[in-house]
Amino acid sequence: MARFSGIVSDIDGTLTHDDRRLSAEALQSAHMLSGRIPVVLASGNTLCFTRAVSKMLGTRSPLIAENGGLILPFYDSDPILIEPCRDELNAALNVLSKHFDLTVFDSRDRITDISFAKTVDKEEILPYLSDFPNIYFVDAEFAYHLTDKNICKSDGLIRTAKLMGMDAKDFVAVGDSNNDIDLFQAAGFSFAVANATPEVKKEADYVLTKKFGAGFAEAVDYLIQNDLIELEDNRRDFYVF
Ligand SMILES: O=C(O)COP(=O)(O)O
Ligand SMILES: [Mg+2]
């Protein structure tokens, strides 16, 4: 009897290579799953990026973007936006910008969180953030993020699962970076790809032997071989894209 009825996957470092090229193994695995089980993408990336990746992978399931700040239940619906403490986020960015030469990512497309390049040592950044109690800093390996404390991937999964008539514990999570730790805690089971950080590996139920997208494919094979998920052809109940 299959134990899990959905998969929730991170994108960067989990479906990609270390240089962010989409992994052929992950693509093949996602195509095989398409329309047979929900695969929710949960990313620190912007919603437009996450939506394009989803379309090309054929996941046909709701999306969680900006570390949980935005949820897209249907392809053409308006996203659900978790309102962040914008003043504090902007004030923190101003303070950091005064001390460091920051490269801010996607500022036109990013709505709830702030992301910037890892050009500065995080130990140097953290002391400047102690005056901002409602935001947290996370190193997502491909970028740094400043995010409202009420926004995280796990909250995104809980909300998304509810919209789908499911529970977060019905999902198996796959991830690589510290913005996936709370997602692992909310999901029913969790896989860390072999390139995951030590903190993520510690939180995972299962540490995969393969890195990056090959790790995602290994997780899917493991789930099928151990009868932990069931694939049903032509499921249309929540395949919304
Ligand atoms: O936006 C990032 O830095 C990382 O994105 P991810 O959560 O899909 O790995
Ligand atoms: Mg990642």
XYZ file of C-alpha atoms and ligand atoms in Angstrom:
251
model
C 0.000 0.000 0.000
C 1.534 3.288 -1.122
C 2.207 5.614 1.776
C 2.582 8.937 -0.001
C 0.387 10.586 -2.600
C 2.522 13.573 -3.603
C 6.097 14.732 -4.146
C 7.380 18.203 -3.311
C 10.708 19.142 -4.833
C 13.149 21.987 -4.553
C 14.579 23.211 -7.890
C 18.153 24.547 -7.691
C 20.614 21.874 -6.656
C 17.894 19.197 -6.671
C 16.616 19.204 -10.262
C 19.638 21.020 -11.680
C 23.388 20.575 -11.874
C 25.639 22.756 -9.741
C 25.708 25.395 -12.510
C 21.875 25.447 -12.640
C 21.547 23.616 -15.963
C 18.487 21.378 -15.780
C 19.536 17.782 -15.169
C 18.562 15.310 -17.897
C 17.990 12.590 -15.269
C 15.631 14.818 -13.283
C 13.825 15.855 -16.461
C 13.334 12.240 -17.491
C 12.069 11.321 -14.056
C 9.666 14.286 -13.945
C 8.337 13.424 -17.413
C 7.702 9.856 -16.251
C 5.738 11.188 -13.235
C 3.796 13.773 -15.245
C 0.045 13.414 -14.813
C 0.513 10.332 -12.602
C 1.185 11.901 -9.190
C 1.320 15.541 -8.063
C 4.825 17.012 -8.074
C 4.725 20.390 -6.342
C 7.788 22.565 -6.972
C 8.884 24.538 -3.888
C 11.601 27.046 -4.698
C 13.366 30.114 -3.409
C 13.155 31.349 -6.969
C 10.604 33.764 -8.395
C 7.173 32.560 -9.409
C 7.723 33.214 -13.131
C 10.890 31.100 -13.073
C 9.203 28.313 -11.093
C 6.202 28.342 -13.426
C 8.378 28.008 -16.529
C 10.343 25.130 -14.976
C 7.094 23.406 -14.031
C 5.678 23.800 -17.508
C 8.773 22.286 -19.090
C 9.015 19.431 -16.598
C 5.301 18.712 -16.980
C 4.687 18.607 -13.238
C 1.166 20.006 -13.721
C 0.758 20.725 -10.003
C 0.604 23.819 -7.801
C 3.742 25.882 -7.203
C 5.436 27.379 -4.161
C 7.830 30.242 -4.978
C 10.017 32.735 -3.107
C 10.475 30.280 -0.218
C 6.712 30.132 0.428
C 5.792 33.774 -0.123
C 3.801 32.954 -3.242
C 1.608 29.967 -4.037
C 0.145 29.345 -7.465
C -2.736 26.880 -7.192
C -3.683 26.924 -10.880
C -1.700 27.869 -13.939
C -3.779 30.935 -14.780
C -4.938 31.853 -11.285
C -3.699 34.822 -9.317
C -1.009 33.737 -6.889
C -1.734 33.623 -3.178
C 0.648 36.126 -1.639
C 1.793 35.965 1.969
C 2.353 39.617 2.796
C 5.850 40.134 4.233
C 7.073 42.922 6.522
C 8.235 44.969 3.540
C 9.507 47.973 5.490
C 11.787 45.806 7.564
C 13.023 43.845 4.536
C 13.810 47.068 2.666
C 15.447 48.622 5.712
C 17.656 45.541 6.145
C 18.624 45.654 2.474
C 19.488 49.363 2.819
C 21.719 48.684 5.796
C 23.503 45.817 4.034
C 23.884 47.870 0.843
C 25.676 50.585 2.821
C 28.305 48.118 4.017
C 28.601 45.696 1.101
C 28.550 45.836 -2.665
C 25.468 43.628 -3.182
C 24.162 42.129 -6.402
C 20.407 41.868 -5.850
C 18.616 39.280 -7.991
C 15.319 39.630 -9.882
C 14.190 42.780 -8.081
C 11.464 43.435 -10.694
C 9.971 39.924 -10.427
C 10.574 39.170 -6.762
C 7.582 40.124 -4.628
C 7.940 38.828 -1.071
C 11.604 38.060 -0.470
C 14.980 39.595 -1.252
C 17.687 37.548 -2.885
C 21.296 38.504 -3.546
C 24.530 36.980 -4.783
C 26.863 35.136 -2.437
C 29.653 37.654 -2.935
C 29.961 38.417 0.779
C 30.823 36.099 3.673
C 27.604 35.365 5.573
C 29.396 35.744 8.916
C 30.009 39.380 7.971
C 26.347 39.955 7.081
C 24.630 38.393 10.084
C 25.618 41.019 12.726
C 23.876 43.733 10.678
C 20.603 41.789 10.741
C 20.217 41.631 14.509
C 18.158 44.869 14.463
C 15.498 43.239 12.270
C 13.583 40.757 14.422
C 10.903 39.831 11.875
C 13.149 38.611 9.106
C 15.586 35.736 8.698
C 18.623 35.141 6.527
C 19.055 31.855 4.703
C 21.862 30.602 2.507
C 20.128 28.643 -0.282
C 23.556 27.771 -1.781
C 22.721 29.387 -5.143
C 21.841 32.714 -3.484
C 21.324 34.373 -0.115
C 17.787 35.297 0.915
C 16.190 37.738 3.348
C 12.681 36.540 4.127
C 9.855 37.359 6.533
C 9.864 34.969 9.520
C 6.249 34.002 8.734
C 7.229 32.809 5.269
C 8.896 29.459 4.607
C 8.572 26.475 2.289
C 6.904 24.335 4.972
C 4.123 26.873 5.459
C 3.804 26.944 1.648
C 3.463 23.156 1.581
C 0.874 23.118 4.369
C -1.228 25.730 2.545
C -0.796 24.051 -0.846
C -1.648 20.577 0.455
C -4.818 21.985 2.013
C -5.829 23.568 -1.311
C -5.358 20.151 -2.916
C -7.445 18.370 -0.263
C -4.287 16.715 1.053
C -2.037 16.968 4.081
C 1.630 18.050 4.104
C 2.442 14.615 5.559
C 1.098 13.002 2.356
C 4.114 14.477 0.557
C 7.665 13.232 0.156
C 10.148 16.124 -0.040
C 13.428 16.253 -1.969
C 15.939 19.060 -1.398
C 19.520 20.219 -1.027
C 19.857 23.490 0.875
C 19.058 25.101 4.189
C 15.849 26.648 2.819
C 14.582 23.046 2.556
C 15.050 22.098 6.221
C 11.617 23.237 7.412
C 10.063 21.636 4.301
C 11.544 18.297 5.387
C 10.010 18.771 8.842
C 6.529 19.360 7.404
C 6.571 16.550 4.813
C 5.856 12.900 5.587
C 9.273 11.728 4.365
C 12.368 13.510 3.100
C 15.325 12.863 0.799
C 18.549 14.888 0.750
C 20.459 14.707 -2.531
C 24.133 13.784 -2.041
C 25.259 17.399 -2.628
C 23.006 18.640 0.213
C 24.480 20.643 3.079
C 25.316 18.749 6.305
C 22.357 20.459 8.036
C 19.948 19.236 5.345
C 21.390 15.709 5.418
C 20.950 15.645 9.195
C 17.262 16.516 8.838
C 16.545 14.060 6.003
C 14.970 10.637 6.480
C 17.135 9.305 3.643
C 20.395 10.614 2.184
C 20.716 9.733 -1.493
C 23.987 8.448 -2.967
C 23.699 10.554 -6.121
C 24.123 14.287 -6.463
C 21.879 16.944 -8.021
C 19.225 15.812 -10.555
C 20.541 12.252 -10.572
C 19.713 12.261 -6.854
C 16.136 13.302 -7.589
C 15.840 10.413 -10.073
C 17.295 8.060 -7.441
C 14.659 9.235 -4.932
C 11.844 8.557 -7.404
C 13.218 5.071 -8.169
C 13.472 4.352 -4.441
C 9.868 5.434 -3.880
C 8.588 3.209 -6.686
C 10.724 0.197 -5.797
C 9.648 0.334 -2.150
C 5.987 0.854 -3.024
C 5.943 4.181 -1.199
C 4.125 5.988 -4.009
C 1.546 4.832 -6.477
C 1.457 6.207 -10.007
C -1.959 6.413 -11.610
C -2.340 7.138 -15.293
C -4.371 10.139 -16.431
C -5.131 11.530 -13.001
C -6.900 14.806 -13.539
C -8.192 15.620 -10.083
C -5.564 18.229 -9.259
C -3.451 18.376 -12.384
C -4.104 21.942 -13.078
C -1.443 23.093 -15.507
O 16.574 30.715 -5.010
C 17.529 30.048 -4.592
O 18.502 30.575 -4.092
C 17.485 28.562 -4.588
O 16.321 28.071 -5.170
P 15.770 26.645 -4.705
O 15.007 26.869 -3.453
O 14.918 26.197 -5.862
O 16.961 25.774 -4.540
Mg 17.893 24.141 -3.704
